[in-house]
Short mmCIF file of C-alpha atoms in Angstrom, two decimals:
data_model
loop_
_atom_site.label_atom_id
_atom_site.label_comp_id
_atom_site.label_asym_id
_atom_site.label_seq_id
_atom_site.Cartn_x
_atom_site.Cartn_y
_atom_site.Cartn_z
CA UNK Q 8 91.11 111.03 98.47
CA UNK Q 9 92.70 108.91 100.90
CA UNK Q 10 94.01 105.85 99.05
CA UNK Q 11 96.70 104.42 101.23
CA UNK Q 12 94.11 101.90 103.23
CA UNK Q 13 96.38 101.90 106.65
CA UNK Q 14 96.37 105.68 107.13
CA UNK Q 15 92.46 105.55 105.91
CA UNK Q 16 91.87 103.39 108.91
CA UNK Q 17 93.87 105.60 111.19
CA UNK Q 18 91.88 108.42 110.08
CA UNK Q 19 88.03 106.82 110.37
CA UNK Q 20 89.47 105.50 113.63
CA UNK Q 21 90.14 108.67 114.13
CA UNK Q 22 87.23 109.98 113.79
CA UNK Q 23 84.94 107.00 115.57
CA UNK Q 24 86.75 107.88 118.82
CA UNK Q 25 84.73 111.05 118.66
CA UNK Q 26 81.96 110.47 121.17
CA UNK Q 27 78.77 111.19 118.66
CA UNK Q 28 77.50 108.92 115.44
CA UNK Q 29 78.94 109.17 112.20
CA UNK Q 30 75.95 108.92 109.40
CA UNK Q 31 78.14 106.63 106.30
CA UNK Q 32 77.66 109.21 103.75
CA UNK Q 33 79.67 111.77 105.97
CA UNK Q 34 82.13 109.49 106.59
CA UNK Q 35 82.46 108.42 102.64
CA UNK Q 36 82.99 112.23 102.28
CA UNK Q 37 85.87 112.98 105.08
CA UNK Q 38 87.72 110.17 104.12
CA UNK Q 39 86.81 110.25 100.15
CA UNK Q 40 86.02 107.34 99.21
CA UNK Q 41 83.04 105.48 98.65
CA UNK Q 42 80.41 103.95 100.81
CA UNK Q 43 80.74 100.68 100.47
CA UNK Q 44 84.75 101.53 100.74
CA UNK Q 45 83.64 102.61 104.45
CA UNK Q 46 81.51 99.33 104.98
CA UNK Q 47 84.95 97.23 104.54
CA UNK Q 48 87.18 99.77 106.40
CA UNK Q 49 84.57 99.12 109.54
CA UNK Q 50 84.77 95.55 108.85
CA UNK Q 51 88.49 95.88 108.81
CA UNK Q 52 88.43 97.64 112.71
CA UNK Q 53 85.91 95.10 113.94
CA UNK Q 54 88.84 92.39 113.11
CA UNK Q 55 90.71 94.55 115.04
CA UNK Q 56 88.88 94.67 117.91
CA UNK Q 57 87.66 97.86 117.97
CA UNK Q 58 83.60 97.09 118.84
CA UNK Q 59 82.05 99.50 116.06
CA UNK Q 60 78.79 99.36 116.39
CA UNK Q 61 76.15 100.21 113.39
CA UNK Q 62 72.54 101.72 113.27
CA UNK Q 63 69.94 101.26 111.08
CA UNK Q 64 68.30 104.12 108.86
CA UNK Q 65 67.84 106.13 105.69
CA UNK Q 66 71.99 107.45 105.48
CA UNK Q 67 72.89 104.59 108.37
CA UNK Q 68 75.15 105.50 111.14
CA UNK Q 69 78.58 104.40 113.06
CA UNK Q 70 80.02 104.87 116.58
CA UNK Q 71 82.92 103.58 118.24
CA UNK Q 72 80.99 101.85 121.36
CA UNK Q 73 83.28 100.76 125.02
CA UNK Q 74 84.40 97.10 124.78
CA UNK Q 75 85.99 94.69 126.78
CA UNK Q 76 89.42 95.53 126.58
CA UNK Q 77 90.65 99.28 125.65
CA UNK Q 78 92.01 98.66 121.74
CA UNK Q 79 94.70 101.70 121.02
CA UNK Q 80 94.09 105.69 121.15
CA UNK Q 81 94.31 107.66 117.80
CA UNK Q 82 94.96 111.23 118.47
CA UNK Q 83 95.05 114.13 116.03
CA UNK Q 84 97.86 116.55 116.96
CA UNK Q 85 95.73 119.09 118.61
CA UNK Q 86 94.34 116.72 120.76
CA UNK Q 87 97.93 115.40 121.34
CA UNK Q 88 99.40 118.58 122.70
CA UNK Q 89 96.24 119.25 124.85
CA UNK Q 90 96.21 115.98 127.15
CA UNK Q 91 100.28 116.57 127.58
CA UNK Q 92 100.23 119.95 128.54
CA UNK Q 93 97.22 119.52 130.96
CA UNK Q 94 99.23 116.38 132.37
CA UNK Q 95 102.44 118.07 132.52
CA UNK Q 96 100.37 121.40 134.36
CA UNK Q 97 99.11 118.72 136.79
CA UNK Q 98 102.30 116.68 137.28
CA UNK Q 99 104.41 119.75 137.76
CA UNK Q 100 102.58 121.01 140.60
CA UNK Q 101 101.55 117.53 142.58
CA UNK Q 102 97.59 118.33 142.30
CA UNK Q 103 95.12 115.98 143.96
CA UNK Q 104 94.30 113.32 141.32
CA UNK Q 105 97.47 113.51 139.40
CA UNK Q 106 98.84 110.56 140.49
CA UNK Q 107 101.49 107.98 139.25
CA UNK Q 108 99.51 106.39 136.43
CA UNK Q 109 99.02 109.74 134.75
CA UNK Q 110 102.77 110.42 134.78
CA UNK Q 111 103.06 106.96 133.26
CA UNK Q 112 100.56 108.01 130.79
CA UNK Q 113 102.72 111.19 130.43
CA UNK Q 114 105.49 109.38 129.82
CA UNK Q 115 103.94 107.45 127.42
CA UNK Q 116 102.48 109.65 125.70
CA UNK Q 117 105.65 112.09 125.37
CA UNK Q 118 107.96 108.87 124.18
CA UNK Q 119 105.73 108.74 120.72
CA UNK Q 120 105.16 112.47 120.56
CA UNK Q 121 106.99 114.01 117.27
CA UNK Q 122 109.79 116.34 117.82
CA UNK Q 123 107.20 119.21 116.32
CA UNK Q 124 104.65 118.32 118.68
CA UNK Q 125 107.01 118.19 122.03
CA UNK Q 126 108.02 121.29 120.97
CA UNK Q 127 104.63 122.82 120.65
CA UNK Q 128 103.91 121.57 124.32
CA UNK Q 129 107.19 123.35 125.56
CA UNK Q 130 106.23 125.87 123.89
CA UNK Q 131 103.09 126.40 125.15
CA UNK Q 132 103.71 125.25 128.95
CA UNK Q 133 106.42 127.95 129.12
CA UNK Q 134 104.19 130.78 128.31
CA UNK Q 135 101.57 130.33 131.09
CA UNK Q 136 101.92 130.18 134.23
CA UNK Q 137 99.45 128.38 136.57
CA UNK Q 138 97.45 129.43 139.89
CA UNK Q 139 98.92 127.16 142.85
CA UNK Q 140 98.92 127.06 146.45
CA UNK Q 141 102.89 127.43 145.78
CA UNK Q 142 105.41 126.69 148.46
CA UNK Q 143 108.23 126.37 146.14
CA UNK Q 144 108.37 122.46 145.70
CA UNK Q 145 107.10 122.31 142.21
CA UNK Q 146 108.58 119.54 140.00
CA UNK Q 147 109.37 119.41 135.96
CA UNK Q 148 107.56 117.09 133.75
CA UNK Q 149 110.76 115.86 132.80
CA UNK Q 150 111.64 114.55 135.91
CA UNK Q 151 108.50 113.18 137.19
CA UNK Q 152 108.74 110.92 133.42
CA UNK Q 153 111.63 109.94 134.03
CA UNK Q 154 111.56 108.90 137.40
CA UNK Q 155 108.06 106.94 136.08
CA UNK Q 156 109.24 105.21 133.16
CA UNK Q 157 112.24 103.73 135.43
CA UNK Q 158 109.99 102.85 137.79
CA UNK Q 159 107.57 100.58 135.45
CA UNK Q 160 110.45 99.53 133.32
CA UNK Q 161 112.40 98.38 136.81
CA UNK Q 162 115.72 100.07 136.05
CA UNK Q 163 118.32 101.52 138.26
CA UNK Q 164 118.10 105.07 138.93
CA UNK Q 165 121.10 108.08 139.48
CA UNK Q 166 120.14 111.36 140.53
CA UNK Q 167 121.73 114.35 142.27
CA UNK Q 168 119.64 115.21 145.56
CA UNK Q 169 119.80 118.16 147.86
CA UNK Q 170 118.28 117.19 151.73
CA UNK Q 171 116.40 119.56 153.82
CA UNK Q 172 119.56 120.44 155.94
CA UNK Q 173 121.01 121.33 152.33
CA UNK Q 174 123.12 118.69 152.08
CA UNK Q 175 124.34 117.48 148.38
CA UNK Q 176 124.49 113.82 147.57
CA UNK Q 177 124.11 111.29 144.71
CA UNK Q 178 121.88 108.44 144.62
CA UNK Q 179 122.08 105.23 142.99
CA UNK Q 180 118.66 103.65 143.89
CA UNK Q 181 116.06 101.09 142.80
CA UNK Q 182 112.87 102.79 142.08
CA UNK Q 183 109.50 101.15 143.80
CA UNK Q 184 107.05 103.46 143.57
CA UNK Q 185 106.16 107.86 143.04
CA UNK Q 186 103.48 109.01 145.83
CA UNK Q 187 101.42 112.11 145.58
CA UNK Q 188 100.66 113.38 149.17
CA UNK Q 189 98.71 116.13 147.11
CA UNK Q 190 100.93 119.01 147.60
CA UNK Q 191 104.33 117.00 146.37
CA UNK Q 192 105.81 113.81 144.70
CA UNK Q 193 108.17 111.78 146.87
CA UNK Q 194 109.90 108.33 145.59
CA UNK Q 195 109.98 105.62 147.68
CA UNK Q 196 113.32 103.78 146.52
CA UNK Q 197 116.11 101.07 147.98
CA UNK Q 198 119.00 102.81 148.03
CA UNK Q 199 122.07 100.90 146.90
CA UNK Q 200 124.51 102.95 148.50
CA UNK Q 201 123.05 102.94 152.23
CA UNK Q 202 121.47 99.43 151.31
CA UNK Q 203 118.31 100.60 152.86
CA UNK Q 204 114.80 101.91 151.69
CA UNK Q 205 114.60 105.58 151.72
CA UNK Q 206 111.82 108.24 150.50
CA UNK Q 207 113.41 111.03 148.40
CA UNK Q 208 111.14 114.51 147.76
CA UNK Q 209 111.11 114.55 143.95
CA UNK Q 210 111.45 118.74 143.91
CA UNK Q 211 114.68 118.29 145.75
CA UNK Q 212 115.89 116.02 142.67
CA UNK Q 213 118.19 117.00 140.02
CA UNK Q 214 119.58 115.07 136.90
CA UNK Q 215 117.51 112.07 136.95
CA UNK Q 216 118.58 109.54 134.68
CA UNK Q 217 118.10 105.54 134.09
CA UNK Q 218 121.13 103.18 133.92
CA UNK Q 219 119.89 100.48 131.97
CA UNK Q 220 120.21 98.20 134.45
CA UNK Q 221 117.34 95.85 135.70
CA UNK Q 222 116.13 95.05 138.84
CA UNK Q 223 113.76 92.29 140.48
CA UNK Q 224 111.38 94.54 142.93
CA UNK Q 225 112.20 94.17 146.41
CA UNK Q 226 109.56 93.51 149.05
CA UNK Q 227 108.98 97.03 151.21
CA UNK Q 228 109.46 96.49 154.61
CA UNK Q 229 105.97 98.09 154.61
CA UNK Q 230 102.41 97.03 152.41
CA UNK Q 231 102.16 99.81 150.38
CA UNK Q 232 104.48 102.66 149.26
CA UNK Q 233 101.79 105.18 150.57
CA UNK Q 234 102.58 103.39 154.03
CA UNK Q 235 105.77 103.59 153.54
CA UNK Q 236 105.83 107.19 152.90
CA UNK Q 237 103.86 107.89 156.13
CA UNK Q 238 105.72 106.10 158.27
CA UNK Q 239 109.22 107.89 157.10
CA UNK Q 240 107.65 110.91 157.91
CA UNK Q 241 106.47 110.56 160.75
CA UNK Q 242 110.10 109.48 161.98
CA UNK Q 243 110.98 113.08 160.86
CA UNK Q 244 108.45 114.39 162.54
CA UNK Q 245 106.54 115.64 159.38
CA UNK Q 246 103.06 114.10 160.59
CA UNK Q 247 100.24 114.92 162.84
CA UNK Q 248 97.69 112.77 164.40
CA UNK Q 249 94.93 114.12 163.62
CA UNK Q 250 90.87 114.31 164.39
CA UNK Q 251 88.63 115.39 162.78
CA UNK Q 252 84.60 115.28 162.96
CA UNK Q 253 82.75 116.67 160.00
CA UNK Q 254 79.24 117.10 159.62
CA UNK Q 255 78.56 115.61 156.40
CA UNK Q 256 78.15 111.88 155.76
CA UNK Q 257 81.34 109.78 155.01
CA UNK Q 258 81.12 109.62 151.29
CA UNK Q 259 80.91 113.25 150.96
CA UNK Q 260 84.22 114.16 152.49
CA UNK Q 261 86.18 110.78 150.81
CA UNK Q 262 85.32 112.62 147.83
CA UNK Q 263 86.45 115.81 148.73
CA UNK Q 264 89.95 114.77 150.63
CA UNK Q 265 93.08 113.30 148.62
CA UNK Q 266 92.83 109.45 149.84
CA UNK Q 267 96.31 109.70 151.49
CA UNK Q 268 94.21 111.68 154.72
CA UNK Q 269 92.96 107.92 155.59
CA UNK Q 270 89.10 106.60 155.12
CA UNK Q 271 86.70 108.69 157.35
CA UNK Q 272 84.37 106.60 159.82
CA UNK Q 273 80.56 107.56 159.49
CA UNK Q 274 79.32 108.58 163.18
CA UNK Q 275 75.71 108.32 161.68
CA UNK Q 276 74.29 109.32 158.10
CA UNK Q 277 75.21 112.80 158.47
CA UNK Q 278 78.39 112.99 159.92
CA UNK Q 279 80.92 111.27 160.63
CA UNK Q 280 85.02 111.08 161.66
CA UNK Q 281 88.78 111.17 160.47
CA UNK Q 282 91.60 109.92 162.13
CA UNK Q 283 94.46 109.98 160.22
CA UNK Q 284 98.41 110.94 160.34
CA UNK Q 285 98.87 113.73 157.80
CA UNK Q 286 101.90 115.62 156.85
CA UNK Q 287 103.02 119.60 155.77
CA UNK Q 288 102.09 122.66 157.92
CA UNK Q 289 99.30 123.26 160.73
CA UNK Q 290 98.68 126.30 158.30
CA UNK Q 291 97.89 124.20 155.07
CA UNK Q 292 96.37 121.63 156.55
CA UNK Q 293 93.74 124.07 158.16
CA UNK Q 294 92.89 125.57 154.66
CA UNK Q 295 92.45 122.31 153.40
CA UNK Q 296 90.33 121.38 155.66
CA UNK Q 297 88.19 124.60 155.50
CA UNK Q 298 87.36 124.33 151.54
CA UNK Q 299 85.89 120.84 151.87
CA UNK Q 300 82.77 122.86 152.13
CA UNK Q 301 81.16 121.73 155.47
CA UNK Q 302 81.10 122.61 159.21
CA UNK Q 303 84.14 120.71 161.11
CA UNK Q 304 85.34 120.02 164.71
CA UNK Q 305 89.23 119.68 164.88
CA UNK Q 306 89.50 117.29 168.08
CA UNK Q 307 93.52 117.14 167.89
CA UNK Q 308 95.93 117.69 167.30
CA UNK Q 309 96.58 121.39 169.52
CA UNK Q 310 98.49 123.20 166.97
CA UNK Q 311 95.90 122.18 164.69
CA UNK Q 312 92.95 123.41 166.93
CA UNK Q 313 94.86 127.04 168.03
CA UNK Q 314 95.49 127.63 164.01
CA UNK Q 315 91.72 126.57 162.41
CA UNK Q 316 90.53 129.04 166.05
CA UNK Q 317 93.17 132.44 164.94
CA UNK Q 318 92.41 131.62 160.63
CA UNK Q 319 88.52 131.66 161.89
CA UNK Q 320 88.94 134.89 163.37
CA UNK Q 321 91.45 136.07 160.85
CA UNK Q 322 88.77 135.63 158.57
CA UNK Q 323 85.66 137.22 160.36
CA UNK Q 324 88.06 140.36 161.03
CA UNK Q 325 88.03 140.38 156.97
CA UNK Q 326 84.56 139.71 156.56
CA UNK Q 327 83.35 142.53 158.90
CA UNK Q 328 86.36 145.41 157.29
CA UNK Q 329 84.47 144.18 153.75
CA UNK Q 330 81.02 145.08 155.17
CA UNK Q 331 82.26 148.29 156.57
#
């Protein structure tokens, strides 16, 4: 029996955030106490402001029902360890969807995590090893919470950081904002030193760590980070122009491309076009392209066109040595 009435209430919280209904005699008997003991403990989370809503019938019933505002998550430890290694799996390897709010939630949710249960997710992130497209730029959870938490808490940031040339440096920067291009995390920062913005590719960090100090956000020369981003590398001449004509109506591919390839135009209801600036390889960007499961017409740019024409016939060479 469950008689200290705070941990009660964690408990039948608990067990409310459990999407089905709870009849009150099966609650009375996982929490061991009586019925009208529930009644008051449901009371209690109403007062809360978590919206518990009731049913009418023989036994009665209880379920947790979505409110106006989101009150606070209770998670058992199982359930604990499963959302941080799937968000660490995620974060790691920059995949479509995982995008700065979950690391914050990561980062969150890691801060309150017990020392037993961090180790458990170690533990069990260490001994798998996850299917990627893999080009080397993977990232560690660590890093990617770090880098988070300093951004949303505004504080100065140190890291080591090698360059694509090789070069070794430290930074001393202001954190504004992580992008996802979908294949890797970059930080768009000011950087003290230089006294200019600069975009940093989180897998060629090292040593991340937060000074302390607070800053008041500067304004990016730029209106978003994600415009930012594009723009720096396109000066590097990381980007392509390119376009695109699918034959599938607009909504379809949004949903199917990460939203840093730009908003495709509809043509009519069943097709319709993408012009966008995009970065990595002619290579990758052809396979991504090919799995949004549709027929396409790659307008520009060349290297584009001669790659998504040699994979085509790359692949109908395979097709035909299968059938032989």
């Amino acid at each position: 029996m469950t008689t200290d009435t705070p941990a009660r209430l964690l408990q039948l919280l608990s067990l409310l955030q459990t999407p089905r209904e709870w009849p009150g005699g099966e609650l009375s008997e996982r929490l061991g106490v009586s019925r009208r003991t529930v009644r008051r403990d449901i009371d209690r989370l109403r007062e809360l402001g978590y919206p518990v809503q009731a049913t009418m019938g023989a036994d009665g019933g209880y379920r947790l029902v979505a409110g106006k505002a989101m009150p606070p998550l209770v998670l058992d430890d199982e359930e604990a360890v499963a959302i941080a290694v799937g968000l660490r799996a995620g974060a790691g390897h920059a995949v479509e969807g995982v995008d700065e709010a979950s690391v914050r939630a990561l980062a969150k949710l890691e801060q309150v995590l017990p020392s037993r249960l961090r180790h458990r997710v170690s533990t069990l992130q260490a001994a798998t090893t996850p299917l990627t497209s893999g080009d080397g730029a993977t990232v560690t959870p660590e890093t990617l919470t770090v880098m988070a938490s300093a951004v949303a808490g505004h504080e100065r940031l140190r890291f080591a950081y090698r360059s694509g040339d090789g070069t070794d440096s430290r930074r001393h920067c202001e954190p504004y904002r992580l992008v996802s291009t979908g294949r890797r995390w970059y930080l768009v920062a000011y950087d003290l030193d230089r006294a200019d913005w600069r975009t940093f590719r989180v897998d060629r960090v090292e040593e991340p760590f937060a000074t302390g100090a607070r800053f008041t956000p500067r304004e990016l020369p730029t209106g978003s980070a994600e415009e930012y981003l594009k723009q720096s590398m396109y000066r590097r001449q990381e980007m392509y122009e390119c376009d695109v004509t699918f034959a599938a109506p607009a909504e379809f591919i949004a949903a199917r491309l990460p939203r840093w390839f730009g908003t495709p135009e509809p043509v009519d209801e069943h097709s319709c076009r993408l012009r966008a600036s995009v970065g990595d390889s002619v290579e990758w960007l052809a396979v991504r392209l090919a799995v949004v499961d549709c027929d396409f017409t790659v307008h520009r740019p060349p290297e584009l066109v001669g790659y998504v024409r040699e994979l085509g016939a790359r692949l109908a060479r395979a097709a035909g040595d299968a059938d032989g």
